[in-house]
Amino acid sequence: MTMIFGVPLAVFIGQLMLGLINGAFYALLSLGLAVIFGLLKIVNFAHGAQYMLGAVAALLGLQYLGINYWVALLLVPLVIGGLGALIERLILRRIAHLDHLYGLLLTFGLALIFEGVLVNFLGVSGSSYPIPASLQGGFQLGFMFLPTYRGWVLVAALGVCLATWFIIERTRLGAYLRAGTENPALMQAFGVNVPQLITLTYGFGVALAAFAGVLAAPLYPVSPTMGSSLLIVVFAVVVIGGMGSILGAIVTGLGMGLIEGLTKVYYPEAANTVIFLVMVVVLMLRPAGLFGKEA
Amino acid sequence: MAITQTLTPAMQRRRKAQRRRCALYMVLIAIGLAAPFVAYPVFLMKVLCFALFACAFNLLLGFAGLLSFGHAAFLATGGYVTGTLLANHPGLTPELGILLGTVAAVVLGILFGALAIRRQGIYFAMVTLALAQMVYFFFVQAPFTGGEDGLHGVPRGELFGLINLRDNLNMYYFVFAVFLIGFAIIQRTVHSPFGQVLKAIRENEPRALSLGYNVDAYKLVAFVISAGLAGLAGATKSVVFQLASLTDAHWHMSGEVILMTLLGGVGTLFGPLVGAGLVVGLQTQLAQSPLGNWVSVILGAIFVICVLSFRSGIVGEIGLIVRKNFK
């Protein structure tokens, strides 16, 4: 059997693949955070909870309403995103004029509420979501076996990431968005409905988290606490990438997933902390992050 | 005689305020001394430990404007270091163990502070959070912490080798003394020229920088004092409960201390004390009631209400009312 630095090739590739999948989730979530932070200047601490809500909604929808995976993939982000827009309109808007730290604290409180309520109804133990019939099985690629669902997650996550990047960097709506982050008052004077833009942006960011949640449901145990620990890692990814950058979120997310996968092969004890270590090194060399602009 | 005549009205007012503050301290100390005869000492000790923790956190947020989301790391480091040392070295007295735990937190504070103050505002919060998470994973895997089970059987021992701390009343007065020392350090820091510079940095960092203050050094010192006192709180707590556990290292603990400070009043000296009392009291009361499972939901709701409607916290709001009506 071929070996890479003393590790069988299949194991090596397998871990790399797992890392890439995790990285796809990091990328999706940090992208959502970056979009929300860009216009609202709020670190959406409820992002993990909203990701979890996506997974739980897909699971409950399947169990009680018989909503299948494909419908859930469309419907759940719409519903949770709508809920997010409502939260922005009713709650977050009231503190928009204050120090940005209050936004962080408020969304942290919201995360506690979401998580706590669901823990009471569902318990902390995870349930599993079946992989949809059309995505079962896998491909033999010669050097490794790729389960179809994992391949699909990678394609779907990357597709959504690239579409988001395209919308923000290459379309008129995206131009409004970027202008709104630079100077909201001026945009308002030009007749752009900035408050509405903000509501939609928050809703879109939340929908991204919920989409990641539905994608994750068949891969990881679905439980009310699944989002909170993931979120801290995503924050580290965001610090490494530089918060303002859409591209930074995507590239760093995937990269950190790969680094985590590699660490699992060679030094499993450090797999949980390696991203934080990278963060420390990056902070020492480039305090604004790899893709960030110096403030 | 001559001195009283040269006092300006402003100086007289300040003197009066000082005398009033002194009287307030005396009353509070008297209440603290009498408290264990009215309430359960173990509960009071828990409140005091968390109050010290919250006061330490508030030194950073309230007076330097730095929101650390990783203060649980210092609480846990103090707790684990003190716990391990006392459990494995029977000759060590509790006050030395607590001192060493505090020193460990100070060292960690220097490391984290040096990294975190490179960023500001929200980034600062996220960097501290991520660093604290690293500490959490370290404690999960380290051989001496007992992993998920925590570190049990920390002996309370004899203070200075003389006073038996297994007695709850003795232990309470020791914890009260530790709290007073910590509080005095914070009080002195805030009311010193150093504290004034911190406030200037909080209000307008570029201006403080252009006035020639070494802003980074001031922030780092404030961070280290805060980390050390948080470690002191954790170290004392591990002696009181004879236990150091992962709960103290989890980021929810960092969130809880923010809640205590916010609820009581950010940037007030007594706010964190009130906030800690309320949160710990609430948790203790709810744990015994049918609402026990809803603690985190209720804490979350308090968070939201606090941020939306009374951002100066209880003590802050009372201060506003007093200033408005009793001028």
Coordinates of C-alpha atoms in Angstrom, one line a residue:
Chain A
M1 CA 0.0 0.0 0.0
T2 CA 1.2 3.5 -0.8
M3 CA 2.3 5.5 2.2
I4 CA 2.5 9.2 2.7
F5 CA 4.9 10.2 5.5
G6 CA 4.2 6.9 7.3
V7 CA 0.4 7.0 6.9
P8 CA -1.5 4.8 4.4
L9 CA -2.7 6.8 1.4
A10 CA -6.4 5.8 1.9
V11 CA -6.4 7.1 5.5
F12 CA -4.6 10.2 4.4
I13 CA -7.0 11.0 1.6
G14 CA -10.0 10.0 3.8
Q15 CA -9.0 12.4 6.5
L16 CA -8.3 15.1 4.0
M17 CA -11.8 14.6 2.5
L18 CA -13.4 14.8 6.0
G19 CA -11.4 18.0 6.6
L20 CA -12.6 19.5 3.3
I21 CA -16.2 18.7 4.3
N22 CA -15.8 20.4 7.7
G23 CA -14.0 23.2 5.9
A24 CA -17.1 23.6 3.6
F25 CA -19.2 24.2 6.7
Y26 CA -16.7 26.6 8.2
A27 CA -16.8 28.5 4.9
L28 CA -20.6 28.6 4.7
L29 CA -20.9 29.8 8.3
S30 CA -18.1 32.3 8.2
L31 CA -19.5 33.6 4.9
G32 CA -22.9 34.2 6.6
L33 CA -21.1 36.0 9.5
A34 CA -19.1 38.1 7.1
V35 CA -22.2 39.1 5.1
I36 CA -24.0 40.1 8.3
F37 CA -21.0 41.9 9.8
G38 CA -20.4 43.8 6.6
L39 CA -23.6 45.7 6.7
L40 CA -24.9 45.5 10.3
K41 CA -21.5 45.5 12.1
I42 CA -23.0 42.9 14.3
V43 CA -21.1 39.7 15.3
N44 CA -24.0 37.4 15.0
F45 CA -23.5 35.2 18.0
A46 CA -26.8 33.5 17.2
H47 CA -25.3 32.1 14.0
G48 CA -24.5 28.7 15.6
A49 CA -28.1 28.5 17.0
Q50 CA -29.5 29.4 13.6
Y51 CA -27.4 26.7 11.9
M52 CA -28.7 24.3 14.6
L53 CA -32.3 25.5 13.9
G54 CA -31.9 24.6 10.3
A55 CA -30.8 21.1 11.1
V56 CA -33.5 20.6 13.7
A57 CA -36.2 22.1 11.5
A58 CA -35.2 19.6 8.7
L59 CA -35.4 16.8 11.1
L60 CA -38.8 17.8 12.7
G61 CA -40.2 18.5 9.2
L62 CA -39.3 15.0 8.1
Q63 CA -40.6 13.3 11.2
Y64 CA -43.9 15.2 11.6
L65 CA -44.8 16.7 8.2
G66 CA -43.0 14.2 5.9
I67 CA -41.1 17.0 4.2
N68 CA -38.3 15.4 2.2
Y69 CA -34.7 16.4 2.1
W70 CA -34.9 18.4 -1.2
V71 CA -37.9 20.4 -0.2
A72 CA -36.3 21.0 3.2
L73 CA -33.1 22.3 1.6
L74 CA -35.2 25.1 -0.1
L75 CA -37.9 25.6 2.5
V76 CA -35.9 25.6 5.8
P77 CA -33.5 28.4 4.8
L78 CA -36.5 30.5 3.7
V79 CA -38.4 30.0 7.0
I80 CA -35.4 30.4 9.3
G81 CA -34.1 33.3 7.1
G82 CA -37.6 34.9 7.4
L83 CA -37.4 34.5 11.2
G84 CA -34.0 36.1 11.1
A85 CA -35.4 39.1 9.1
L86 CA -38.2 39.4 11.7
I87 CA -35.6 39.4 14.6
E88 CA -33.7 42.1 12.8
R89 CA -36.8 44.2 12.2
L90 CA -38.2 43.9 15.8
I91 CA -35.1 43.6 18.0
L92 CA -31.7 44.3 16.4
R93 CA -32.8 47.5 14.8
R94 CA -33.4 49.0 18.2
I95 CA -29.7 48.8 19.1
A96 CA -28.3 49.6 15.7
H97 CA -27.2 53.1 16.8
L98 CA -25.2 51.7 19.8
D99 CA -21.8 50.3 20.3
H100 CA -21.4 47.1 18.2
L101 CA -20.7 45.1 21.3
Y102 CA -24.3 45.4 22.3
G103 CA -25.2 43.5 19.1
L104 CA -22.9 40.7 20.1
L105 CA -24.4 40.5 23.6
L106 CA -28.0 40.6 22.3
T107 CA -27.5 37.9 19.8
F108 CA -25.7 35.9 22.5
G109 CA -28.8 36.2 24.6
L110 CA -30.9 35.0 21.7
A111 CA -28.7 32.0 21.2
L112 CA -29.1 31.0 24.8
I113 CA -32.9 31.2 24.4
F114 CA -33.1 29.2 21.2
E115 CA -30.7 26.5 22.5
G116 CA -32.4 26.4 26.0
V117 CA -35.9 26.0 24.6
L118 CA -34.9 23.2 22.2
V119 CA -32.9 21.4 24.9
N120 CA -36.1 21.3 27.0
F121 CA -38.2 19.9 24.2
L122 CA -35.7 17.6 22.4
G123 CA -33.0 16.8 25.1
V124 CA -29.3 17.1 24.4
S125 CA -28.8 13.7 22.9
G126 CA -28.6 13.8 19.1
S127 CA -30.9 12.1 16.6
S128 CA -29.9 11.1 13.1
Y129 CA -31.3 12.3 9.8
P130 CA -31.4 9.7 7.1
I131 CA -29.4 10.3 4.0
P132 CA -31.9 10.9 1.1
A133 CA -32.3 7.8 -1.1
S134 CA -31.0 9.6 -4.2
L135 CA -27.7 10.4 -2.5
Q136 CA -26.9 7.0 -0.9
G137 CA -24.0 4.9 -2.0
G138 CA -20.8 6.2 -3.4
F139 CA -18.1 6.3 -6.1
Q140 CA -14.9 4.3 -6.3
L141 CA -12.4 6.9 -7.4
G142 CA -9.5 4.4 -7.6
F143 CA -7.5 5.9 -4.8
M144 CA -10.4 6.3 -2.4
F145 CA -14.2 5.7 -1.9
L146 CA -16.2 8.8 -2.0
P147 CA -19.7 8.6 -0.4
T148 CA -22.1 10.4 -2.7
Y149 CA -23.6 12.5 0.1
R150 CA -20.2 13.9 1.1
G151 CA -19.5 14.8 -2.5
W152 CA -22.9 16.5 -2.8
V153 CA -22.2 18.5 0.4
L154 CA -19.0 19.8 -1.0
V155 CA -20.5 20.7 -4.4
A156 CA -23.6 22.4 -2.8
A157 CA -21.6 24.3 -0.2
L158 CA -19.0 25.5 -2.7
G159 CA -21.8 26.4 -5.2
V160 CA -23.6 28.5 -2.7
C161 CA -20.4 30.2 -1.5
L162 CA -19.4 31.1 -5.1
A163 CA -23.0 32.3 -5.9
T164 CA -22.9 34.6 -2.8
W165 CA -19.5 35.9 -3.8
F166 CA -20.8 36.6 -7.3
I167 CA -23.9 38.4 -6.1
I168 CA -21.9 40.6 -3.7
E169 CA -18.9 41.4 -5.9
R170 CA -20.4 41.4 -9.4
T171 CA -24.1 42.5 -9.4
R172 CA -25.9 45.8 -8.9
L173 CA -27.6 44.5 -5.6
G174 CA -24.1 43.6 -4.4
A175 CA -22.9 47.1 -5.3
Y176 CA -25.7 48.6 -3.2
L177 CA -24.7 46.3 -0.4
R178 CA -21.0 47.2 -0.5
A179 CA -21.9 50.9 -0.8
G180 CA -24.3 50.6 2.2
T181 CA -21.5 49.2 4.3
E182 CA -19.3 52.2 3.3
N183 CA -21.8 55.0 3.8
P184 CA -25.4 54.2 4.7
A185 CA -26.4 57.8 5.0
L186 CA -25.3 58.6 1.5
M187 CA -27.0 55.6 0.1
Q188 CA -30.2 56.7 1.8
A189 CA -29.8 60.1 0.1
F190 CA -29.6 58.4 -3.2
G191 CA -32.9 56.8 -2.6
V192 CA -31.9 53.3 -1.7
N193 CA -34.0 51.8 1.1
V194 CA -31.1 51.0 3.5
P195 CA -33.2 49.7 6.4
Q196 CA -34.9 47.2 4.1
L197 CA -31.5 46.3 2.7
I198 CA -30.3 45.6 6.2
T199 CA -33.3 43.4 7.0
L200 CA -32.8 41.4 3.9
T201 CA -29.1 41.0 4.5
Y202 CA -29.6 39.7 8.0
G203 CA -32.2 37.4 6.7
F204 CA -29.9 36.2 3.9
G205 CA -27.0 35.6 6.4
V206 CA -29.3 33.6 8.6
A207 CA -30.6 31.6 5.6
L208 CA -27.0 30.7 4.8
A209 CA -26.6 29.3 8.3
A210 CA -29.9 27.4 8.1
F211 CA -28.8 26.0 4.7
A212 CA -25.6 24.7 6.2
G213 CA -27.7 23.2 9.0
V214 CA -29.9 21.2 6.6
L215 CA -26.7 20.1 4.7
A216 CA -25.2 19.0 8.0
A217 CA -28.2 17.1 9.3
P218 CA -27.5 13.7 7.6
L219 CA -23.7 14.0 8.4
Y220 CA -23.6 14.9 12.1
P221 CA -25.9 14.1 15.0
V222 CA -28.7 16.6 15.1
S223 CA -29.0 18.1 18.6
P224 CA -29.8 21.6 20.1
T225 CA -26.1 22.0 21.1
M226 CA -24.6 21.2 17.7
G227 CA -24.1 24.9 16.8
S228 CA -22.5 26.4 19.8
S229 CA -19.1 24.7 19.8
L230 CA -18.9 24.9 16.0
L231 CA -19.5 28.7 16.2
I232 CA -16.3 29.3 18.3
V233 CA -14.2 27.6 15.7
V234 CA -15.9 29.6 13.0
F235 CA -15.1 32.8 15.0
A236 CA -11.4 31.7 14.9
V237 CA -11.7 31.1 11.2
V238 CA -13.1 34.6 10.8
V239 CA -10.3 36.2 12.8
I240 CA -7.8 34.3 10.6
G241 CA -9.4 35.3 7.3
G242 CA -10.1 38.9 8.2
M243 CA -13.7 39.7 8.9
G244 CA -14.5 42.2 6.0
S245 CA -13.6 39.7 3.3
I246 CA -16.1 37.4 1.5
L247 CA -13.3 35.6 -0.4
G248 CA -11.3 35.4 2.9
A249 CA -14.2 33.6 4.6
I250 CA -14.5 31.0 1.8
V251 CA -10.8 30.3 1.3
T252 CA -9.9 30.3 5.0
G253 CA -12.9 28.1 5.9
L254 CA -11.8 25.4 3.4
G255 CA -8.1 25.8 4.3
M256 CA -8.7 25.5 8.1
G257 CA -10.8 22.4 7.4
L258 CA -7.9 20.8 5.5
I259 CA -5.4 21.8 8.2
E260 CA -7.7 20.2 10.8
G261 CA -7.9 17.0 8.8
L262 CA -4.1 16.8 8.4
T263 CA -3.7 17.3 12.1
K264 CA -6.0 14.4 12.7
V265 CA -3.7 12.2 10.7
Y266 CA -0.4 13.1 12.3
Y267 CA -1.2 14.4 15.8
P268 CA -4.8 13.7 16.7
E269 CA -4.5 15.3 20.2
A270 CA -4.1 18.7 18.7
A271 CA -6.9 18.4 16.2
N272 CA -9.3 20.5 18.3
T273 CA -6.9 23.3 18.9
V274 CA -4.9 23.5 15.7
I275 CA -7.2 26.2 14.3
F276 CA -6.7 28.4 17.4
L277 CA -3.0 27.9 17.1
V278 CA -3.1 29.0 13.5
M279 CA -5.1 32.0 14.7
V280 CA -2.4 32.9 17.2
V281 CA 0.4 32.7 14.6
V282 CA -1.7 34.8 12.1
L283 CA -2.4 37.4 14.7
M284 CA 1.2 37.8 15.5
L285 CA 2.2 38.2 11.8
R286 CA -0.9 40.0 10.4
P287 CA -3.2 41.4 13.1
A288 CA -5.9 42.2 10.5
G289 CA -6.2 38.7 9.2
L290 CA -5.0 37.1 6.0
F291 CA -7.4 38.8 3.7
G292 CA -8.4 41.7 6.0
K293 CA -7.7 45.3 5.4
E294 CA -5.7 47.1 8.1
A295 CA -8.2 49.1 10.1
Chain B
M1 CA -8.7 76.4 61.1
A2 CA -6.8 78.0 58.3
I3 CA -7.2 74.9 56.2
T4 CA -10.9 74.7 56.3
Q5 CA -11.2 78.3 55.2
T6 CA -9.1 77.7 52.0
L7 CA -11.3 74.8 50.9
T8 CA -13.1 75.6 47.7
P9 CA -16.8 74.5 47.3
A10 CA -15.7 71.8 44.8
M11 CA -13.2 70.4 47.3
Q12 CA -15.8 70.5 50.0
R13 CA -18.2 68.6 47.8
R14 CA -15.5 66.0 47.0
R15 CA -14.7 65.6 50.6
K16 CA -18.3 65.1 51.4
A17 CA -18.7 62.5 48.7
Q18 CA -15.6 60.7 50.0
R19 CA -17.0 60.7 53.5
R20 CA -20.3 59.3 52.2
R21 CA -18.5 56.6 50.2
C22 CA -16.5 55.7 53.3
A23 CA -19.7 55.3 55.3
L24 CA -21.2 53.1 52.6
Y25 CA -18.1 50.8 52.6
M26 CA -18.4 50.5 56.4
V27 CA -22.1 49.6 56.2
L28 CA -21.4 47.0 53.4
I29 CA -18.5 45.5 55.4
A30 CA -20.7 45.2 58.4
I31 CA -23.4 43.5 56.3
G32 CA -20.7 41.1 55.0
L33 CA -19.5 40.3 58.5
A34 CA -23.1 39.6 59.7
A35 CA -24.3 37.8 56.6
P36 CA -23.3 34.2 57.5
F37 CA -25.6 34.3 60.6
V38 CA -28.6 35.1 58.4
A39 CA -27.9 33.2 55.1
Y40 CA -26.3 29.9 54.2
P41 CA -22.5 30.5 54.3
V42 CA -21.7 28.2 51.3
F43 CA -24.2 30.2 49.1
L44 CA -22.6 33.5 50.3
M45 CA -19.1 32.2 49.5
K46 CA -20.3 31.3 46.0
V47 CA -21.7 34.8 45.5
L48 CA -18.5 36.3 46.8
C49 CA -16.3 34.2 44.4
F50 CA -18.4 35.1 41.4
A51 CA -18.7 38.8 42.6
L52 CA -14.9 39.0 42.6
F53 CA -14.8 37.3 39.2
A54 CA -17.4 39.8 37.8
C55 CA -15.6 42.8 39.4
A56 CA -12.4 41.7 37.7
F57 CA -14.1 41.4 34.4
N58 CA -15.7 44.8 34.9
L59 CA -12.4 46.4 35.4
L60 CA -11.7 45.6 31.8
L61 CA -15.1 46.2 30.2
G62 CA -16.3 49.0 32.4
F63 CA -13.1 51.0 32.8
A64 CA -11.0 50.2 29.8
G65 CA -13.8 49.4 27.3
L66 CA -12.4 46.0 26.4
L67 CA -15.0 43.2 26.2
S68 CA -13.2 40.0 26.9
F69 CA -15.2 36.9 26.0
G70 CA -12.6 34.6 27.4
H71 CA -12.5 35.3 31.1
A72 CA -13.5 31.8 32.0
A73 CA -10.0 30.7 31.0
F74 CA -8.5 32.7 33.9
L75 CA -11.2 31.5 36.4
A76 CA -10.5 27.9 35.4
T77 CA -6.7 28.2 35.4
G78 CA -6.8 29.6 38.9
G79 CA -9.1 26.9 40.0
Y80 CA -7.2 24.0 38.4
V81 CA -3.7 25.1 39.4
T82 CA -4.7 25.7 43.0
G83 CA -6.8 22.5 43.1
T84 CA -4.0 20.3 41.7
L85 CA -1.3 21.8 43.9
L86 CA -3.4 21.4 47.1
A87 CA -4.5 17.9 46.2
N88 CA -1.0 16.6 45.5
H89 CA 1.1 18.4 48.0
P90 CA -0.3 17.8 51.5
G91 CA 2.2 20.3 53.1
L92 CA 0.9 23.2 51.1
T93 CA -1.3 25.7 52.9
P94 CA -4.4 27.0 51.2
E95 CA -3.2 30.6 51.0
L96 CA 0.0 29.6 49.2
G97 CA -2.0 27.4 46.8
I98 CA -4.4 30.2 46.0
L99 CA -1.4 32.6 45.5
L100 CA 0.2 30.1 43.0
G101 CA -3.2 29.7 41.2
T102 CA -3.4 33.5 40.9
V103 CA 0.2 33.7 39.6
A104 CA -0.7 31.1 36.9
A105 CA -3.6 33.2 35.8
V106 CA -1.4 36.3 35.7
V107 CA 1.1 34.5 33.4
L108 CA -1.8 33.4 31.2
G109 CA -3.1 36.9 31.3
I110 CA 0.2 38.3 30.0
L111 CA 0.2 35.8 27.1
F112 CA -3.4 36.3 26.1
G113 CA -3.3 40.1 26.7
A114 CA -0.2 40.5 24.5
L115 CA -2.0 38.8 21.6
A116 CA -5.5 40.1 22.1
I117 CA -4.8 43.8 22.5
R118 CA -3.5 43.8 18.9
R119 CA -7.1 44.0 17.9
Q120 CA -10.0 46.2 19.1
G121 CA -13.7 46.0 19.8
I122 CA -15.5 43.0 18.4
Y123 CA -12.2 41.4 17.2
F124 CA -10.8 41.7 20.7
A125 CA -13.9 39.8 22.0
M126 CA -13.5 37.1 19.4
V127 CA -9.8 36.6 19.9
T128 CA -10.2 36.3 23.6
L129 CA -13.0 33.8 23.0
A130 CA -10.9 31.7 20.7
L131 CA -7.9 31.7 23.0
A132 CA -10.1 30.7 25.9
Q133 CA -11.5 27.8 23.9
M134 CA -7.9 26.6 23.4
V135 CA -7.5 26.6 27.2
Y136 CA -10.8 24.6 27.4
F137 CA -9.5 21.9 25.1
F138 CA -6.2 21.8 27.0
F139 CA -8.1 21.2 30.3
V140 CA -10.3 18.5 28.6
Q141 CA -7.2 16.6 27.6
A142 CA -4.6 17.4 30.3
P143 CA -3.9 14.4 32.6
F144 CA -4.3 16.2 35.9
T145 CA -7.8 17.8 35.4
G146 CA -9.9 14.7 35.5
G147 CA -11.3 15.5 32.1
E148 CA -15.1 15.6 32.0
D149 CA -15.4 14.6 35.6
G150 CA -13.4 17.5 37.0
L151 CA -10.9 17.6 39.8
H152 CA -12.4 16.3 43.1
G153 CA -11.2 16.2 46.6
V154 CA -9.3 19.5 46.9
P155 CA -8.5 19.8 50.6
R156 CA -9.5 23.0 52.3
G157 CA -6.7 22.6 54.9
E158 CA -5.6 25.0 57.5
L159 CA -5.1 28.7 56.8
F160 CA -1.5 29.7 57.7
G161 CA -1.4 26.2 59.2
L162 CA -3.5 27.5 62.1
I163 CA -7.1 28.2 61.2
N164 CA -9.3 25.2 60.3
L165 CA -11.0 26.0 57.0
R166 CA -13.2 22.9 57.1
D167 CA -15.4 25.0 59.3
N168 CA -17.8 26.9 57.0
L169 CA -17.8 30.0 59.1
N170 CA -14.0 30.3 59.1
M171 CA -13.9 29.6 55.4
Y172 CA -16.5 32.3 54.8
Y173 CA -14.5 35.0 56.6
F174 CA -11.4 33.9 54.7
V175 CA -13.3 34.2 51.4
F176 CA -14.7 37.6 52.5
A177 CA -11.2 38.8 53.3
V178 CA -10.0 37.6 49.8
F179 CA -12.9 39.4 48.2
L180 CA -12.2 42.6 50.1
I181 CA -8.5 42.5 49.0
G182 CA -9.6 42.0 45.4
F183 CA -12.2 44.7 45.6
A184 CA -9.7 47.1 47.2
I185 CA -7.2 46.5 44.4
I186 CA -9.9 47.3 41.8
Q187 CA -11.1 50.3 43.8
R188 CA -7.5 51.7 44.0
T189 CA -6.9 50.9 40.3
V190 CA -10.0 52.7 39.2
H191 CA -9.4 55.8 41.4
S192 CA -5.8 56.2 40.4
P193 CA -4.2 58.2 37.6
F194 CA -3.7 54.9 35.9
G195 CA -7.5 54.4 36.1
Q196 CA -8.1 57.8 34.7
V197 CA -5.9 57.0 31.6
L198 CA -7.8 53.8 31.2
K199 CA -11.1 55.8 31.1
A200 CA -9.5 58.1 28.6
I201 CA -8.6 55.1 26.4
R202 CA -12.1 53.8 26.7
E203 CA -13.7 57.1 25.6
N204 CA -11.3 57.9 22.8
E205 CA -8.3 55.7 22.1
P206 CA -6.8 57.8 19.2
R207 CA -6.9 60.9 21.4
A208 CA -5.2 59.1 24.3
L209 CA -2.6 57.8 21.9
S210 CA -2.0 61.3 20.5
L211 CA -1.6 62.7 24.0
G212 CA 1.4 60.4 24.3
Y213 CA 0.1 57.6 26.4
N214 CA 1.4 54.2 25.6
V215 CA -2.1 52.8 25.1
D216 CA -1.0 49.2 24.5
A217 CA 0.9 49.1 27.7
Y218 CA -2.0 50.5 29.7
K219 CA -4.4 48.0 28.2
L220 CA -2.1 45.1 28.8
V221 CA -1.6 46.0 32.5
A222 CA -5.4 46.3 32.9
F223 CA -5.8 43.0 31.2
V224 CA -3.3 41.3 33.5
I225 CA -4.8 42.8 36.7
S226 CA -8.2 41.6 35.6
A227 CA -6.9 38.1 34.6
G228 CA -5.1 37.8 37.9
L229 CA -8.1 38.7 40.0
A230 CA -10.3 36.4 37.9
G231 CA -7.7 33.7 38.7
L232 CA -7.9 34.6 42.4
A233 CA -11.6 34.1 42.3
G234 CA -11.3 30.7 40.6
A235 CA -8.6 29.6 43.0
T236 CA -10.6 30.6 46.0
K237 CA -13.7 28.9 44.5
S238 CA -11.8 25.6 44.1
V239 CA -10.8 25.7 47.8
V240 CA -14.4 26.5 48.9
F241 CA -16.1 23.8 46.9
Q242 CA -13.1 21.4 46.9
L243 CA -13.6 21.0 43.2
A244 CA -12.4 22.4 39.9
S245 CA -14.5 21.5 36.9
L246 CA -14.8 22.1 33.2
T247 CA -17.9 24.2 33.7
D248 CA -15.6 27.0 34.8
A249 CA -13.6 26.8 31.6
H250 CA -16.5 26.6 29.2
W251 CA -17.3 29.7 27.2
H252 CA -20.8 29.8 28.8
M253 CA -19.0 30.9 31.9
S254 CA -17.5 33.8 30.0
G255 CA -21.0 34.7 28.9
E256 CA -22.4 34.4 32.5
V257 CA -19.8 36.9 33.9
I258 CA -20.8 39.3 31.1
L259 CA -24.4 38.9 32.1
M260 CA -23.6 39.5 35.8
T261 CA -21.7 42.7 35.0
L262 CA -24.3 44.0 32.5
L263 CA -27.2 43.3 34.8
G264 CA -25.6 45.0 37.8
G265 CA -24.1 47.9 35.9
V266 CA -21.1 48.1 33.6
G267 CA -18.5 50.6 34.9
T268 CA -19.9 50.9 38.4
L269 CA -17.9 49.5 41.3
F270 CA -20.9 47.8 43.0
G271 CA -22.7 46.7 39.9
P272 CA -20.9 43.4 39.4
L273 CA -21.5 42.6 43.0
V274 CA -25.2 43.0 42.7
G275 CA -25.3 41.2 39.3
A276 CA -23.4 38.2 40.7
G277 CA -25.7 38.0 43.7
L278 CA -28.7 38.1 41.5
V279 CA -27.5 35.6 38.9
V280 CA -26.1 33.1 41.5
G281 CA -29.2 33.5 43.6
L282 CA -31.5 33.0 40.6
Q283 CA -29.6 29.9 39.5
T284 CA -29.7 28.4 43.1
Q285 CA -33.4 29.1 43.5
L286 CA -34.3 27.9 40.0
A287 CA -32.2 24.7 40.4
Q288 CA -34.6 23.5 43.2
S289 CA -37.8 24.5 41.4
P290 CA -39.6 22.9 38.5
L291 CA -38.2 25.7 36.3
G292 CA -34.7 24.2 36.8
N293 CA -34.3 23.2 33.1
W294 CA -35.1 26.7 31.9
V295 CA -32.2 28.5 33.6
S296 CA -30.3 29.1 30.4
V297 CA -33.5 30.4 28.7
I298 CA -34.2 32.7 31.6
L299 CA -30.6 34.0 31.6
G300 CA -30.8 34.5 27.8
A301 CA -34.1 36.5 28.3
I302 CA -32.5 38.6 31.0
F303 CA -29.6 39.3 28.6
V304 CA -31.9 40.5 25.8
I305 CA -34.0 42.6 28.2
C306 CA -30.8 44.2 29.7
V307 CA -29.4 45.1 26.3
L308 CA -32.7 46.4 25.0
S309 CA -34.0 48.4 28.0
F310 CA -31.6 49.1 30.8
R311 CA -28.0 49.1 29.5
S312 CA -26.6 50.9 32.6
G313 CA -27.7 47.9 34.7
I314 CA -29.4 48.0 38.1
V315 CA -26.7 50.0 40.0
G316 CA -26.2 52.3 37.0
E317 CA -29.9 53.0 36.7
I318 CA -30.2 53.7 40.4
G319 CA -27.3 56.1 40.1
L320 CA -29.0 57.9 37.3
I321 CA -32.2 58.2 39.3
V322 CA -30.4 59.5 42.3
R323 CA -28.4 62.1 40.3
K324 CA -31.6 63.3 38.6
N325 CA -33.7 63.7 41.7
F326 CA -31.4 64.4 44.6
K327 CA -29.0 66.9 43.1

